[in-house]
């Protein structure tokens, strides 16, 4: 079996800073854009190693690309995979930290 091994620092692309993700921080939940090949276990390991926190739960969903036209050509924007990470009580992530 030839599985591609992912580096933990390559899994997390960037944190999401939307109004909804900011409101989730009061419930100790943080949102990240991750690569589409990753699964919840890999995301959990990456967050725990990078930010040194305890992760309770990881929810993921794929945001499908929207249809767009550009100079008369029809296409779609890229798909994104989003991960919402729930941390254990007392753990926090500083949103201003750089990931890489």
PDB file of C-alpha atoms in Angstrom:
ATOM      1  CA  UNK A   1       0.000   0.000   0.000  1.00  0.00           C
ATOM      2  CA  UNK A   2       1.497   3.305  -1.102  1.00  0.00           C
ATOM      3  CA  UNK A   3      -0.024   6.075   1.020  1.00  0.00           C
ATOM      4  CA  UNK A   4       1.420   9.535   0.757  1.00  0.00           C
ATOM      5  CA  UNK A   5       2.667  10.605   4.166  1.00  0.00           C
ATOM      6  CA  UNK A   6       1.777  14.182   5.027  1.00  0.00           C
ATOM      7  CA  UNK A   7       3.997  16.472   7.058  1.00  0.00           C
ATOM      8  CA  UNK A   8       2.042  17.809  10.043  1.00  0.00           C
ATOM      9  CA  UNK A   9       3.032  21.403   9.263  1.00  0.00           C
ATOM     10  CA  UNK A  10       1.711  21.069   5.696  1.00  0.00           C
ATOM     11  CA  UNK A  11      -1.793  19.969   6.782  1.00  0.00           C
ATOM     12  CA  UNK A  12      -2.881  23.320   8.252  1.00  0.00           C
ATOM     13  CA  UNK A  13      -2.966  26.030   5.568  1.00  0.00           C
ATOM     14  CA  UNK A  14      -4.298  29.031   7.495  1.00  0.00           C
ATOM     15  CA  UNK A  15      -6.761  29.964  10.241  1.00  0.00           C
ATOM     16  CA  UNK A  16     -10.205  31.201   9.224  1.00  0.00           C
ATOM     17  CA  UNK A  17     -11.003  34.689  10.442  1.00  0.00           C
ATOM     18  CA  UNK A  18     -14.672  35.108   9.635  1.00  0.00           C
ATOM     19  CA  UNK A  19     -17.367  36.509  11.881  1.00  0.00           C
ATOM     20  CA  UNK A  20     -18.737  33.038  12.564  1.00  0.00           C
ATOM     21  CA  UNK A  21     -15.332  31.550  13.391  1.00  0.00           C
ATOM     22  CA  UNK A  22     -14.617  34.469  15.728  1.00  0.00           C
ATOM     23  CA  UNK A  23     -17.890  33.843  17.568  1.00  0.00           C
ATOM     24  CA  UNK A  24     -17.038  30.136  17.917  1.00  0.00           C
ATOM     25  CA  UNK A  25     -13.951  31.020  19.958  1.00  0.00           C
ATOM     26  CA  UNK A  26     -16.120  31.740  22.992  1.00  0.00           C
ATOM     27  CA  UNK A  27     -17.025  28.022  22.924  1.00  0.00           C
ATOM     28  CA  UNK A  28     -13.334  27.070  22.623  1.00  0.00           C
ATOM     29  CA  UNK A  29     -13.677  26.177  18.931  1.00  0.00           C
ATOM     30  CA  UNK A  30     -11.277  27.336  16.224  1.00  0.00           C
ATOM     31  CA  UNK A  31     -11.558  27.112  12.419  1.00  0.00           C
ATOM     32  CA  UNK A  32      -8.773  26.318   9.967  1.00  0.00           C
ATOM     33  CA  UNK A  33      -8.418  25.788   6.227  1.00  0.00           C
ATOM     34  CA  UNK A  34      -6.698  22.423   5.711  1.00  0.00           C
ATOM     35  CA  UNK A  35      -5.565  20.433   2.702  1.00  0.00           C
ATOM     36  CA  UNK A  36      -8.230  18.240   1.125  1.00  0.00           C
ATOM     37  CA  UNK A  37      -6.268  14.988   1.493  1.00  0.00           C
ATOM     38  CA  UNK A  38      -6.139  15.197   5.297  1.00  0.00           C
ATOM     39  CA  UNK A  39      -8.487  13.403   7.666  1.00  0.00           C
ATOM     40  CA  UNK A  40      -9.669  14.290  11.172  1.00  0.00           C
ATOM     41  CA  UNK A  41      -6.979  12.240  12.922  1.00  0.00           C
ATOM     42  CA  UNK A  42      -4.174  13.949  10.999  1.00  0.00           C
ATOM     43  CA  UNK A  43      -5.698  17.375  11.666  1.00  0.00           C
ATOM     44  CA  UNK A  44      -5.949  16.596  15.391  1.00  0.00           C
ATOM     45  CA  UNK A  45      -2.287  15.510  15.535  1.00  0.00           C
ATOM     46  CA  UNK A  46      -1.154  18.609  13.624  1.00  0.00           C
ATOM     47  CA  UNK A  47      -3.059  21.044  15.867  1.00  0.00           C
ATOM     48  CA  UNK A  48      -1.823  19.347  19.044  1.00  0.00           C
ATOM     49  CA  UNK A  49       1.789  19.399  17.865  1.00  0.00           C
ATOM     50  CA  UNK A  50       1.866  22.912  16.399  1.00  0.00           C
ATOM     51  CA  UNK A  51      -0.069  24.767  19.112  1.00  0.00           C
ATOM     52  CA  UNK A  52       0.649  22.397  22.070  1.00  0.00           C
ATOM     53  CA  UNK A  53      -3.026  22.073  23.089  1.00  0.00           C
ATOM     54  CA  UNK A  54      -5.407  19.172  23.813  1.00  0.00           C
ATOM     55  CA  UNK A  55      -7.989  18.615  21.036  1.00  0.00           C
ATOM     56  CA  UNK A  56     -11.310  16.995  21.960  1.00  0.00           C
ATOM     57  CA  UNK A  57     -13.060  16.909  18.592  1.00  0.00           C
ATOM     58  CA  UNK A  58     -12.488  17.767  14.921  1.00  0.00           C
ATOM     59  CA  UNK A  59     -15.343  18.445  12.488  1.00  0.00           C
ATOM     60  CA  UNK A  60     -14.551  18.824   8.800  1.00  0.00           C
ATOM     61  CA  UNK A  61     -16.503  19.877   5.743  1.00  0.00           C
ATOM     62  CA  UNK A  62     -15.656  20.632   2.124  1.00  0.00           C
ATOM     63  CA  UNK A  63     -16.794  23.975   0.759  1.00  0.00           C
ATOM     64  CA  UNK A  64     -17.470  23.448  -2.957  1.00  0.00           C
ATOM     65  CA  UNK A  65     -16.255  26.049  -5.446  1.00  0.00           C
ATOM     66  CA  UNK A  66     -18.726  28.632  -6.701  1.00  0.00           C
ATOM     67  CA  UNK A  67     -19.422  29.168 -10.398  1.00  0.00           C
ATOM     68  CA  UNK A  68     -17.769  32.315 -11.759  1.00  0.00           C
ATOM     69  CA  UNK A  69     -17.208  34.007 -15.112  1.00  0.00           C
ATOM     70  CA  UNK A  70     -13.993  35.825 -15.936  1.00  0.00           C
ATOM     71  CA  UNK A  71     -13.595  37.660 -19.252  1.00  0.00           C
ATOM     72  CA  UNK A  72     -16.393  35.583 -20.734  1.00  0.00           C
ATOM     73  CA  UNK A  73     -14.954  32.227 -19.648  1.00  0.00           C
ATOM     74  CA  UNK A  74     -16.970  30.078 -17.249  1.00  0.00           C
ATOM     75  CA  UNK A  75     -15.276  28.286 -14.381  1.00  0.00           C
ATOM     76  CA  UNK A  76     -15.365  27.466 -10.701  1.00  0.00           C
ATOM     77  CA  UNK A  77     -13.437  28.724  -7.711  1.00  0.00           C
ATOM     78  CA  UNK A  78     -11.321  26.196  -5.818  1.00  0.00           C
ATOM     79  CA  UNK A  79     -12.819  23.806  -3.283  1.00  0.00           C
ATOM     80  CA  UNK A  80     -11.738  24.342   0.340  1.00  0.00           C
ATOM     81  CA  UNK A  81     -11.696  21.918   3.241  1.00  0.00           C
ATOM     82  CA  UNK A  82     -12.530  23.531   6.560  1.00  0.00           C
ATOM     83  CA  UNK A  83     -11.830  22.048   9.996  1.00  0.00           C
ATOM     84  CA  UNK A  84     -13.547  23.206  13.183  1.00  0.00           C
ATOM     85  CA  UNK A  85     -11.435  22.110  16.157  1.00  0.00           C
ATOM     86  CA  UNK A  86     -12.848  21.890  19.699  1.00  0.00           C
ATOM     87  CA  UNK A  87     -10.215  22.262  22.411  1.00  0.00           C
ATOM     88  CA  UNK A  88     -10.221  20.944  25.972  1.00  0.00           C
ATOM     89  CA  UNK A  89     -11.171  23.276  28.811  1.00  0.00           C
ATOM     90  CA  UNK A  90      -8.386  25.722  29.652  1.00  0.00           C
ATOM     91  CA  UNK A  91      -6.628  25.463  26.254  1.00  0.00           C
ATOM     92  CA  UNK A  92      -6.581  28.404  23.855  1.00  0.00           C
ATOM     93  CA  UNK A  93      -4.942  29.276  20.558  1.00  0.00           C
ATOM     94  CA  UNK A  94      -3.647  32.774  19.906  1.00  0.00           C
ATOM     95  CA  UNK A  95      -5.109  33.687  16.479  1.00  0.00           C
ATOM     96  CA  UNK A  96      -2.199  36.015  15.684  1.00  0.00           C
ATOM     97  CA  UNK A  97       0.339  33.141  15.670  1.00  0.00           C
ATOM     98  CA  UNK A  98       1.981  32.184  12.406  1.00  0.00           C
ATOM     99  CA  UNK A  99       1.461  28.550  11.444  1.00  0.00           C
ATOM    100  CA  UNK A 100       4.642  27.883   9.473  1.00  0.00           C
TER     101      UNK A 100
END
